[in-house]
Tab-separated table of C-alpha atoms in Angstrom:
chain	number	residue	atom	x	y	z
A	1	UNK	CA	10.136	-13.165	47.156
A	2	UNK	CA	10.139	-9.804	48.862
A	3	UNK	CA	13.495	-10.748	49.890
A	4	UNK	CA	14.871	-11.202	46.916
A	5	UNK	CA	13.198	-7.865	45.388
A	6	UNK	CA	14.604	-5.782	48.414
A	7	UNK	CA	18.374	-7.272	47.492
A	8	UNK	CA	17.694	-6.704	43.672
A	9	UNK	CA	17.131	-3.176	44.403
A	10	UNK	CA	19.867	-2.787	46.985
A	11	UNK	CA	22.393	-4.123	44.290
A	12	UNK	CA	20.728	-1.645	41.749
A	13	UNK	CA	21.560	1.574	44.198
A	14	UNK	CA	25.005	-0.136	45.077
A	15	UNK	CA	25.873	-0.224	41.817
A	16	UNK	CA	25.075	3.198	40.584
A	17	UNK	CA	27.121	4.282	43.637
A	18	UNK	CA	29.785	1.918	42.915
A	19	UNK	CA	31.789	4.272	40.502
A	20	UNK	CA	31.756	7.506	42.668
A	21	UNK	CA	31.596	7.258	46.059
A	22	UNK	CA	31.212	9.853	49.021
A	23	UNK	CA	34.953	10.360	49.783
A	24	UNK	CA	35.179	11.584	45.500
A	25	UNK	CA	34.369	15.071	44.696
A	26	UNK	CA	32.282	14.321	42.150
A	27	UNK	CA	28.779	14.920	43.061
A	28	UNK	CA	25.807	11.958	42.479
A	29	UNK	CA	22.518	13.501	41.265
A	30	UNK	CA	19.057	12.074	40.304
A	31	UNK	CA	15.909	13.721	39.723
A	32	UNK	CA	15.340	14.683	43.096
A	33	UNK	CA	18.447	17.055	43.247
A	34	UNK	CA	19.048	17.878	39.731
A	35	UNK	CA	16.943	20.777	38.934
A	36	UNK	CA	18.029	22.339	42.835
A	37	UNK	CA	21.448	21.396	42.322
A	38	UNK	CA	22.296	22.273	38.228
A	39	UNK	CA	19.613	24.025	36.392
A	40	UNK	CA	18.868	26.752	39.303
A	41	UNK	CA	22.256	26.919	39.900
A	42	UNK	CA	24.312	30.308	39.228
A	43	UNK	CA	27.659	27.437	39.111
A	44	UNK	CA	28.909	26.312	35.926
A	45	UNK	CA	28.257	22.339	35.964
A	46	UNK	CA	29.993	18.917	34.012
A	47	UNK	CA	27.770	16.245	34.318
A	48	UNK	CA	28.486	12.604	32.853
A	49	UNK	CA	26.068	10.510	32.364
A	50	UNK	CA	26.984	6.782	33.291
A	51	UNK	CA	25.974	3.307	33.880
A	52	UNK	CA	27.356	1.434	35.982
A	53	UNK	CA	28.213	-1.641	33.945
A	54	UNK	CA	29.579	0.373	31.120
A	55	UNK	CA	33.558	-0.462	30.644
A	56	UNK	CA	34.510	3.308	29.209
A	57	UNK	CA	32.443	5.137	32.099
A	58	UNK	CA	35.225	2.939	34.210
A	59	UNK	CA	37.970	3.884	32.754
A	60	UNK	CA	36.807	7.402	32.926
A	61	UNK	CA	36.690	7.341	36.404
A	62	UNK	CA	39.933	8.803	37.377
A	63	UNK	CA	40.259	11.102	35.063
A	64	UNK	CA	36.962	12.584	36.156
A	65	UNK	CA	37.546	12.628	40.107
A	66	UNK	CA	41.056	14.145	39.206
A	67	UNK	CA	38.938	16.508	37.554
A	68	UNK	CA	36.550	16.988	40.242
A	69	UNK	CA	38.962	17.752	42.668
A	70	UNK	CA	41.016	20.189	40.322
A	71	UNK	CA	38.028	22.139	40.023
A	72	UNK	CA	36.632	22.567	43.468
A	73	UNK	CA	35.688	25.833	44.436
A	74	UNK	CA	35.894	26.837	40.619
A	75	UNK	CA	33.282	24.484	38.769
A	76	UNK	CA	31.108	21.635	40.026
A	77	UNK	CA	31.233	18.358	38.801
A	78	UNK	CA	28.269	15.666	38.969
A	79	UNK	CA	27.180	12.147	37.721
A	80	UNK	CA	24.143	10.706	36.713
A	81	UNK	CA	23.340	7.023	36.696
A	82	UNK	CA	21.223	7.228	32.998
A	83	UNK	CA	21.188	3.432	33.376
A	84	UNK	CA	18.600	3.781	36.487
A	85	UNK	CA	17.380	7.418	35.794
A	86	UNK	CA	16.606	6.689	32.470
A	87	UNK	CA	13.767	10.016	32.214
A	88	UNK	CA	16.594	12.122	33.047
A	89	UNK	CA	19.240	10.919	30.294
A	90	UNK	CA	16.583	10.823	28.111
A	91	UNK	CA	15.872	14.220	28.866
A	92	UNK	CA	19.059	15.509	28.153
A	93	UNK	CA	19.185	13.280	24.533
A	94	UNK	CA	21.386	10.372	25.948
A	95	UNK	CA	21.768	7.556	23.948
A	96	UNK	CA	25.309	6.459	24.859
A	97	UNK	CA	27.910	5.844	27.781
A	98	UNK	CA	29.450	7.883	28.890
A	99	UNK	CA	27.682	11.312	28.012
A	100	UNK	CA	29.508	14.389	28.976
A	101	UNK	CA	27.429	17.717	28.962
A	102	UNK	CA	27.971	21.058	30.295
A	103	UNK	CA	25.434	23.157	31.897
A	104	UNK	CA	25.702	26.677	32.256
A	105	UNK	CA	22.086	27.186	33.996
A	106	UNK	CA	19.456	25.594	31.663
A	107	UNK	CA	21.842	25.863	29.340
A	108	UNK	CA	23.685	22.964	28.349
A	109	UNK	CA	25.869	21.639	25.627
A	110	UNK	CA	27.827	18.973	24.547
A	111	UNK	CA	31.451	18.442	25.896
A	112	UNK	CA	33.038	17.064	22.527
A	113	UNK	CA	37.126	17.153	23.816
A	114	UNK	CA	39.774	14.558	24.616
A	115	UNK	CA	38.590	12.978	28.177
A	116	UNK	CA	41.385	13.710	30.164
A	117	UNK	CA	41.260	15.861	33.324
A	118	UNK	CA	42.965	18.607	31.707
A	119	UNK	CA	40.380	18.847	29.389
A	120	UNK	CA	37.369	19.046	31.445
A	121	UNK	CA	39.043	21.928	33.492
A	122	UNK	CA	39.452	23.268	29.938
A	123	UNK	CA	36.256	23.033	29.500
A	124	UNK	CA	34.802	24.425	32.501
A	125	UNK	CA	36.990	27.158	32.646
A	126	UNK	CA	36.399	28.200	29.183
A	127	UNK	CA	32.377	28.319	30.291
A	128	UNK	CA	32.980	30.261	33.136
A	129	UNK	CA	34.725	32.785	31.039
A	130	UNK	CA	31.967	33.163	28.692
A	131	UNK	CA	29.626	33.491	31.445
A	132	UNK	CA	31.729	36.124	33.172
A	133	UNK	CA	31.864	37.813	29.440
A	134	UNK	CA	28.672	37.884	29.056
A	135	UNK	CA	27.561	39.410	32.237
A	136	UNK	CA	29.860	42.280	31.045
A	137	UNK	CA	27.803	42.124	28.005
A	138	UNK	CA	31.097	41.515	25.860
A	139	UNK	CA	32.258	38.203	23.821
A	140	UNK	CA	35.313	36.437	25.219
A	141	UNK	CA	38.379	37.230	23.540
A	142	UNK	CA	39.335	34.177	21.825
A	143	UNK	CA	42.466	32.365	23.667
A	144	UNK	CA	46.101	32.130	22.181
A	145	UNK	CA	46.424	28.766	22.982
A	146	UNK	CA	43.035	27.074	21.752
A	147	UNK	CA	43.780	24.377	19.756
A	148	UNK	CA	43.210	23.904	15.653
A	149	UNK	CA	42.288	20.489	15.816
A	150	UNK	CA	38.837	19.746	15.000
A	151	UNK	CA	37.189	17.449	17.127
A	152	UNK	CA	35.188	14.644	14.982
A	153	UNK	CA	32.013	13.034	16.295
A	154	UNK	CA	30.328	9.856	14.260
A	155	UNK	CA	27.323	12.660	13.695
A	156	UNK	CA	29.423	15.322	12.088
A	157	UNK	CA	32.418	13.066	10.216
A	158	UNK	CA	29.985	13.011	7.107
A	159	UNK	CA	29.296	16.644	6.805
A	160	UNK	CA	32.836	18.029	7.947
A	161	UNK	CA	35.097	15.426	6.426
A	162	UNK	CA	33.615	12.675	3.877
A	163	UNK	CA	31.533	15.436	1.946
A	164	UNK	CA	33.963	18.125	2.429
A	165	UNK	CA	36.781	19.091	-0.740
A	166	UNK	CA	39.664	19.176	1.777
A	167	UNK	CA	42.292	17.257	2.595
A	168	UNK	CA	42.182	16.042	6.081
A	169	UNK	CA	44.513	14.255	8.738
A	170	UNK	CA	42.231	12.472	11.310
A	171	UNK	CA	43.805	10.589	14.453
A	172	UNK	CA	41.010	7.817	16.160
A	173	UNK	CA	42.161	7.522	20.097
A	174	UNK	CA	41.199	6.469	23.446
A	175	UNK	CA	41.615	8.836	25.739
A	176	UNK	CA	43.012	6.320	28.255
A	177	UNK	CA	45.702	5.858	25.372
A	178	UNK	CA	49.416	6.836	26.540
A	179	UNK	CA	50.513	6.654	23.463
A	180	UNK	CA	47.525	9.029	21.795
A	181	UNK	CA	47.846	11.095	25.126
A	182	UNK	CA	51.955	11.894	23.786
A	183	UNK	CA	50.615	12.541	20.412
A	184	UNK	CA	48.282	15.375	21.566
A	185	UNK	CA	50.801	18.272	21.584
A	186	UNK	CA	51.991	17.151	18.438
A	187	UNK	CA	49.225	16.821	16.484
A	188	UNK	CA	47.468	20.066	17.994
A	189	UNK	CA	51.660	21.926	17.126
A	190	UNK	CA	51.018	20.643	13.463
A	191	UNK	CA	46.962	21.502	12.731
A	192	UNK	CA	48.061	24.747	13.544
A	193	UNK	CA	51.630	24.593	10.826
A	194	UNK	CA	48.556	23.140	8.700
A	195	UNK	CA	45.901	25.444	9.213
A	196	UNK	CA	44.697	27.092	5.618
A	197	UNK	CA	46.357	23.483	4.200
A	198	UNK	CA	45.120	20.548	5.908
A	199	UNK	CA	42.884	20.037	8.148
A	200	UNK	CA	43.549	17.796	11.169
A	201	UNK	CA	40.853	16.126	13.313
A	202	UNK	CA	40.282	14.028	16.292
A	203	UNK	CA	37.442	11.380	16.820
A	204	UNK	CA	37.301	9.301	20.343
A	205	UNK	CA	36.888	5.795	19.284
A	206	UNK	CA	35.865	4.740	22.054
A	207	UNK	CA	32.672	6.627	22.000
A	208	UNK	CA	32.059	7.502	18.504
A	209	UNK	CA	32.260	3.792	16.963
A	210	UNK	CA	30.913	3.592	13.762
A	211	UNK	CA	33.095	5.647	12.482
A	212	UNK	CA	36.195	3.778	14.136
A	213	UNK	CA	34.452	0.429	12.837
A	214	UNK	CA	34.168	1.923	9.192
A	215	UNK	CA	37.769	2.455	8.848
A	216	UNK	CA	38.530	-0.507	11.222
A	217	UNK	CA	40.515	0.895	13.920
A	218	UNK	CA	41.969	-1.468	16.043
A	219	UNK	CA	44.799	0.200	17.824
A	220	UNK	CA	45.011	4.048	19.433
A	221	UNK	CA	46.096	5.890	18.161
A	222	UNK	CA	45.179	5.184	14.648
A	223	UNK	CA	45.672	8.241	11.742
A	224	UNK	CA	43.964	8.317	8.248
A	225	UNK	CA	44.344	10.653	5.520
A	226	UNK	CA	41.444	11.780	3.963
A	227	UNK	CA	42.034	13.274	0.117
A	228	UNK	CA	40.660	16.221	-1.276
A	229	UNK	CA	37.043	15.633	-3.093
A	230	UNK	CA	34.245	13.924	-2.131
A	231	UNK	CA	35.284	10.777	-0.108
A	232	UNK	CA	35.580	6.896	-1.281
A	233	UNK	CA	37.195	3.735	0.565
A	234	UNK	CA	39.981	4.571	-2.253
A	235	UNK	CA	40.505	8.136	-1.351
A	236	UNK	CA	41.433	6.932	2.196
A	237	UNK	CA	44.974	5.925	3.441
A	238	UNK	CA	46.968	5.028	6.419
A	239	UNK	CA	49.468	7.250	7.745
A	240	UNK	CA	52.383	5.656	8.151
A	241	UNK	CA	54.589	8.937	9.201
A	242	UNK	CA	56.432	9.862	12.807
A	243	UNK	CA	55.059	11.444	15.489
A	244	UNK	CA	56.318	14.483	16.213
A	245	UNK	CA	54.790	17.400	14.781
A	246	UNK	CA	57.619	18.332	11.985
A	247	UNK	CA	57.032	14.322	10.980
A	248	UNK	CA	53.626	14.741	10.561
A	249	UNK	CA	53.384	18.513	9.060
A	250	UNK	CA	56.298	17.004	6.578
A	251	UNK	CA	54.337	14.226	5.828
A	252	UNK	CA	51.391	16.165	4.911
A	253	UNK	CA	52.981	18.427	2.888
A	254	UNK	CA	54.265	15.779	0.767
A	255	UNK	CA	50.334	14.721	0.400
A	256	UNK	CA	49.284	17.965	-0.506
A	257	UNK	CA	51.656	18.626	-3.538
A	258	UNK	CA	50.141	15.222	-4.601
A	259	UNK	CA	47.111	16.307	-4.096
A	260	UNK	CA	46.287	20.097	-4.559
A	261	UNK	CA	45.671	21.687	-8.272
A	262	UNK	CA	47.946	24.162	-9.509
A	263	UNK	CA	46.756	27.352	-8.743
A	264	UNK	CA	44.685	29.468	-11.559
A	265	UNK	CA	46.452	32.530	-12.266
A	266	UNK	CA	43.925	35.063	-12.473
A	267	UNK	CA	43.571	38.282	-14.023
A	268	UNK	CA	42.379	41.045	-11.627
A	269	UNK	CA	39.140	42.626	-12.869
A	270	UNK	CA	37.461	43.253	-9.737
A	271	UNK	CA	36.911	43.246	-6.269
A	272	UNK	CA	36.327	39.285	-5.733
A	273	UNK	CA	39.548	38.639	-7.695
A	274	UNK	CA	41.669	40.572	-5.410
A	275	UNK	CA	39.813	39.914	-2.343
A	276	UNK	CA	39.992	35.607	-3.212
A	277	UNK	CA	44.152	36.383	-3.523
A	278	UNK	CA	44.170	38.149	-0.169
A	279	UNK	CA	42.521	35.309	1.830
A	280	UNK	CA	45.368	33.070	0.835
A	281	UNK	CA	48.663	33.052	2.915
A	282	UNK	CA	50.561	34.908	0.400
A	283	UNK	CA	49.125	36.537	-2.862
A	284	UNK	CA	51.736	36.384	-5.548
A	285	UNK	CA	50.721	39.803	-7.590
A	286	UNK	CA	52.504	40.461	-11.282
A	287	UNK	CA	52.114	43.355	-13.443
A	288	UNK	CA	52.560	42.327	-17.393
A	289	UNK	CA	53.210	44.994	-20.109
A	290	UNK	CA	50.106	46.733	-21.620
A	291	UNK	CA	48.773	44.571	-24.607
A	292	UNK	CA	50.244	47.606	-26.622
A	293	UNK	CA	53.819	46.847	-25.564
A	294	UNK	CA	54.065	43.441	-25.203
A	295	UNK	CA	51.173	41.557	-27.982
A	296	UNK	CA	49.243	38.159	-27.494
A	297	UNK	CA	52.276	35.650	-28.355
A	298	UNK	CA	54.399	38.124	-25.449
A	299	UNK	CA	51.978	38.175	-22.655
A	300	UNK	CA	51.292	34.384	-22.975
A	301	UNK	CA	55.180	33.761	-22.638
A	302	UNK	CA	54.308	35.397	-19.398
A	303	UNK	CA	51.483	33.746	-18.157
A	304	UNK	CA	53.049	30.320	-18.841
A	305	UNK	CA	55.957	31.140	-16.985
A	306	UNK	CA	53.797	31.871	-13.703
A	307	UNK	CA	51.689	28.921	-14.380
A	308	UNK	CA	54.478	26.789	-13.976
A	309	UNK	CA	55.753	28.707	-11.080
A	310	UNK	CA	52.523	28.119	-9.649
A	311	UNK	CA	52.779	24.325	-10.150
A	312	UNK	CA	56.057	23.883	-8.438
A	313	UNK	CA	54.940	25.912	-5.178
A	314	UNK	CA	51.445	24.917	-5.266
A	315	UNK	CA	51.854	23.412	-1.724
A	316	UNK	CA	51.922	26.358	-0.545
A	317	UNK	CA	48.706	27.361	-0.994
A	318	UNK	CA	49.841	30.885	-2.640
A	319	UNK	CA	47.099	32.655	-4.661
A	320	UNK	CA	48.334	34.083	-8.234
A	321	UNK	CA	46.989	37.615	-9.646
A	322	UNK	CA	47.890	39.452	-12.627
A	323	UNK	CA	47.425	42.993	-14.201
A	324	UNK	CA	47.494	44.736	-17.335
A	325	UNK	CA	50.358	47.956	-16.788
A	326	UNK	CA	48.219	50.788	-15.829
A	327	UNK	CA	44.421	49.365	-15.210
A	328	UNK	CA	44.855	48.881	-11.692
A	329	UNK	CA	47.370	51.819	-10.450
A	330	UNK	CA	46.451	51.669	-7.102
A	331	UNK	CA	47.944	47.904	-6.795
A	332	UNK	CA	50.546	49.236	-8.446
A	333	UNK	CA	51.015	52.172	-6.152
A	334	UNK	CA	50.349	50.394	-2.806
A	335	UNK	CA	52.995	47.386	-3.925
A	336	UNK	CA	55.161	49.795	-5.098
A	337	UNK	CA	55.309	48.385	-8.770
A	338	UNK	CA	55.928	49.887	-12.128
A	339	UNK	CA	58.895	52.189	-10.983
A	340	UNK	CA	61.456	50.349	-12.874
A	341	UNK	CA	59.298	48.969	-16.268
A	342	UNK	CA	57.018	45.813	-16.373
A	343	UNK	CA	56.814	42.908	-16.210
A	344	UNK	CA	57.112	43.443	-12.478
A	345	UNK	CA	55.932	41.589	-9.332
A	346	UNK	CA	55.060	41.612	-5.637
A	347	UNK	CA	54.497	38.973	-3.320
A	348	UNK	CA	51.834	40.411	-0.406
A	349	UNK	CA	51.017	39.349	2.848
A	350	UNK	CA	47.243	40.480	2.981
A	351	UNK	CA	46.504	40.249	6.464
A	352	UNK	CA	49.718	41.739	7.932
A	353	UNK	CA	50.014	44.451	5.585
A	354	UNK	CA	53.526	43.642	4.474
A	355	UNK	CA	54.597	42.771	0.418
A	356	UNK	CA	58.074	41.910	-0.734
A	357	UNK	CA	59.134	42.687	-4.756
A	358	UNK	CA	60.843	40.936	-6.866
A	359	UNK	CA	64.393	42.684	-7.697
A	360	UNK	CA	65.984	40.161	-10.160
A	361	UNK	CA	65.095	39.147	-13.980
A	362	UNK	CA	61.152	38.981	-14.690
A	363	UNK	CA	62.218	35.205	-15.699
A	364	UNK	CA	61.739	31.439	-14.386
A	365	UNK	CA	65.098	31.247	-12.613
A	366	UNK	CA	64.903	34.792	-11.428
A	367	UNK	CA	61.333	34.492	-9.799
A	368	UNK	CA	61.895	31.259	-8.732
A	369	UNK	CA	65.035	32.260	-6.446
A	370	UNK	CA	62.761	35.329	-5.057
A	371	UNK	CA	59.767	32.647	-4.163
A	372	UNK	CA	62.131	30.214	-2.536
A	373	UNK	CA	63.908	32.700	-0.472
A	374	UNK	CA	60.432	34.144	0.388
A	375	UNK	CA	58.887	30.363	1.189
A	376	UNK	CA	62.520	29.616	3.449
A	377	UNK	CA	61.646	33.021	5.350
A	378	UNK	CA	64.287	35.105	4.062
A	379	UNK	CA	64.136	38.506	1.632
A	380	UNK	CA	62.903	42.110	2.610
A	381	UNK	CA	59.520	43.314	3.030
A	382	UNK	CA	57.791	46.884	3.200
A	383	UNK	CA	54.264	48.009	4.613
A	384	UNK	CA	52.079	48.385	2.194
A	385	UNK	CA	51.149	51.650	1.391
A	386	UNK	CA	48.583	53.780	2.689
A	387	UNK	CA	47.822	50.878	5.643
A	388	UNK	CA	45.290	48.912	3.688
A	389	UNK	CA	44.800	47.053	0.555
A	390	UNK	CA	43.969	49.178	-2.269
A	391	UNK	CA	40.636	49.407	-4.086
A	392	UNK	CA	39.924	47.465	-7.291
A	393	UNK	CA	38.988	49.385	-10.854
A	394	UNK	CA	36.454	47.127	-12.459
A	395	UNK	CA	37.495	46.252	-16.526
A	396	UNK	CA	37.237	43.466	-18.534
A	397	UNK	CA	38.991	40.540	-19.041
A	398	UNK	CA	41.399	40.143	-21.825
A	399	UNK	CA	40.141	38.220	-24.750
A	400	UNK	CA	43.710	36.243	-25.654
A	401	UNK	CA	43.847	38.810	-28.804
A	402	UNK	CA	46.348	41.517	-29.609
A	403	UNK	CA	45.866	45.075	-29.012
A	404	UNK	CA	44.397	47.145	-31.711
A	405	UNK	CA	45.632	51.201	-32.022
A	406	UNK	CA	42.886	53.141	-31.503
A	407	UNK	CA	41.263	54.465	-34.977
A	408	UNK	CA	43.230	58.149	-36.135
A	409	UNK	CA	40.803	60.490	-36.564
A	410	UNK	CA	40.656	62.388	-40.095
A	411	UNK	CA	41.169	65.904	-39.903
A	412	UNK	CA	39.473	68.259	-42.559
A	413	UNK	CA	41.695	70.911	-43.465
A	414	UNK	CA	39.555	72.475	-46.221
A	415	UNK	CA	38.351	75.454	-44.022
A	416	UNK	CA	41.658	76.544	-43.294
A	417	UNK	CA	42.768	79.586	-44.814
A	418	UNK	CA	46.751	78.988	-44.380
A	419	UNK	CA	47.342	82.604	-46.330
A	420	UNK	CA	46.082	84.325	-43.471
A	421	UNK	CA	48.986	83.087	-41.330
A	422	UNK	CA	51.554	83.666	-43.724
A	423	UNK	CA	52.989	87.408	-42.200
């Protein structure tokens, strides 16, 4: 009996150790060395927690020692056998195999990228950097090359995709996958061609399996589109696209002019107006003739022209303003508008500062040739004046009628003594 209970607990330790051994570089802990070894430690720290049995912890492995070893002398990286130290996963909120945290001190937080060596020396050096920040008492500048694709966990997918109004591209992979581990350039090259458009997301099946079992993934990588709206079973799709990233930014493109409204072209009247245009990637700005010039029937003509305009490109994700000739002269001044008559327009690029204006016929065909040279790239732009975008006059909206002369005022001339002034 004591026999057996001394080999039961020799198999238990063997088998903890069975995954890392002392020739890896990834460190064991347990509660006797944690605290000494992590938490009072001035190192940055990835820890997975593991049991042995578990067939993903496995095929982690290899990827983690490769990790381990890439990191020596930068970061430390440790393991934890949750299935035996059960206090200490469950101190640390583990409910799952493998858990991947980073500690930073006492200070930890979830590791939520692609498990792949490169990414956990992502990881850790990205920590280190905001440590090394922070001790300057400065944020870390944010780095060129961070990728735009969100990652998905089965605790946020409700929040950030299913109750969510955008459109979103989500791929489901192992990150033992070859095939998902091609797609990864790819599909981070295209969330960034998408960003502002569609979102693009990535959830490891492997771990996060309710989510994979909802929308039965069987094979890595597996991609769903996601339409705009609140999310049903029929607002969900396969993607059935290539896999580079001009196959899959093409693809979505052709989803989103399915998908997106045509834009609302909006009359400036104030600050929130403008500032709503600005945020977009390009604000399409058009100056119509004062209600005095150019009546109701006249300035409709107009806005129906733009409206369709604004169907045909609404891919693009362009926002659509329009002004009455003089209310909002510092638009008009900064774009550079007005100089030859009106109707006239502008297409702006808030956020660098530059606009380009429309030189041809204030007409379907002529403003659609200015927005399709502007959308392929090509066509001349200017700074806009004075550096910034101008300020806003509040007014009214217009109220669809026609203009109305202001009342003449009736001069008495029965005082006047016109006599006098005849010398």
């Amino acid at each position: 009996m004591l026999y057996t209970h001394i080999l039961g607990i020799l198999l238990c330790v063997a088998g903890s150790y069975a995954l890392y051994d002392s020739s890896s570089d990834v460190i064991l802990l347990d509660p006797s060395n944690f605290d000494t070894l992590v938490l009072k430690s001035n190192e940055i720290w990835i820890v997975e927690f593991f049991a042995p049995w578990c067939g993903h912890c496995k095929n982690l492995v290899p990827e983690y020692k490769k990790a381990a070893t890439a990191l020596k002398g930068i970061a430390k990286v440790g393991a934890v056998d949750a299935n035996t130290h059960k206090s200490l996963g469950q101190t640390y909120g583990v409910s799952g195999f493998p858990t991947i945290k980073l500690f930073n001190g006492k200070k930890h937080s979830p590791f939520q990228g692609q498990r792949t060596a490169e990414k956990f020396v992502d990881a850790a050096l990205q920590l280190a950097k905001e440590k090394a920040y922070e001790a300057l008492g400065k944020k870390p500048k944010s780095s060129s090359d961070q990728s735009d694709v969100i990652t998905l966990t089965d605790s946020n997918f409700k929040e950030l995709v299913l109750d969510s109004e955008d459109l979103w591209l989500v791929e489901f992979y192992a990150p033992w996958c070859g095939h998902c581990k091609n797609l990864e350039p790819h599909w981070a090259k295209a969330a960034t061609e998408l960003k502002g458009k569609i979102k693009l997301g990535a959830l490891d099946a492997t771990v996060h399996q309710v989510m994979a079992s909802r929308y039965e993934v069987q094979g890595y990588p597996t991609i769903k589109f996601f339409a705009a709206g609140k999310k049903s079973s029929s607002s969900v799709e396969d993607y059935n696209g290539g896999r580079t990233s001009s196959d899959i930014v093409a693809w979505a493109l052709e989803k989103l002019a399915e998908n997106v409204p045509a834009p609302e072209i909006v009359q400036v009247v104030n600050e929130e107006t403008m500032k709503a245009c600005s945020e977009k990637p390009l604000c399409v700005v058009s100056i119509l003739p004062h209600i005095l010039d150019c009546g109701a029937s006249c300035r409709n003509e107009y806005l129906t022209i733009l409206a369709r305009l604004g169907e045909k490109y609404k891919n693009k994700m362009w926002g659509w303003v329009w002004a009455e000739a003089g209310a909002q002269t510092a638009l008009e001044e900064a774009l550079e508008l007005g100089g030859f008559g009106y109707p006239a327009m502008a297409v702006v690029n808030a956020k660098k500062l530059k606009f380009s204006t429309l030189r041809g016929s204030f007409s379907e065909t002529g403003i659609n040739e200015f927005l399709r040279d502007l959308s392929f790239g090509r066509g001349q732009t200017a700074p806009v004046r004075g550096a910034e975008m101008p300020a806003v006059v509040a007014g009214d909206a217009w109220d669809g009628l026609d203009g109305e002369l202001p009342p003449e005022e009736d001069i008495d001339l029965s005082d006047v003594d016109l006599e006098k002034d005849e010398l």
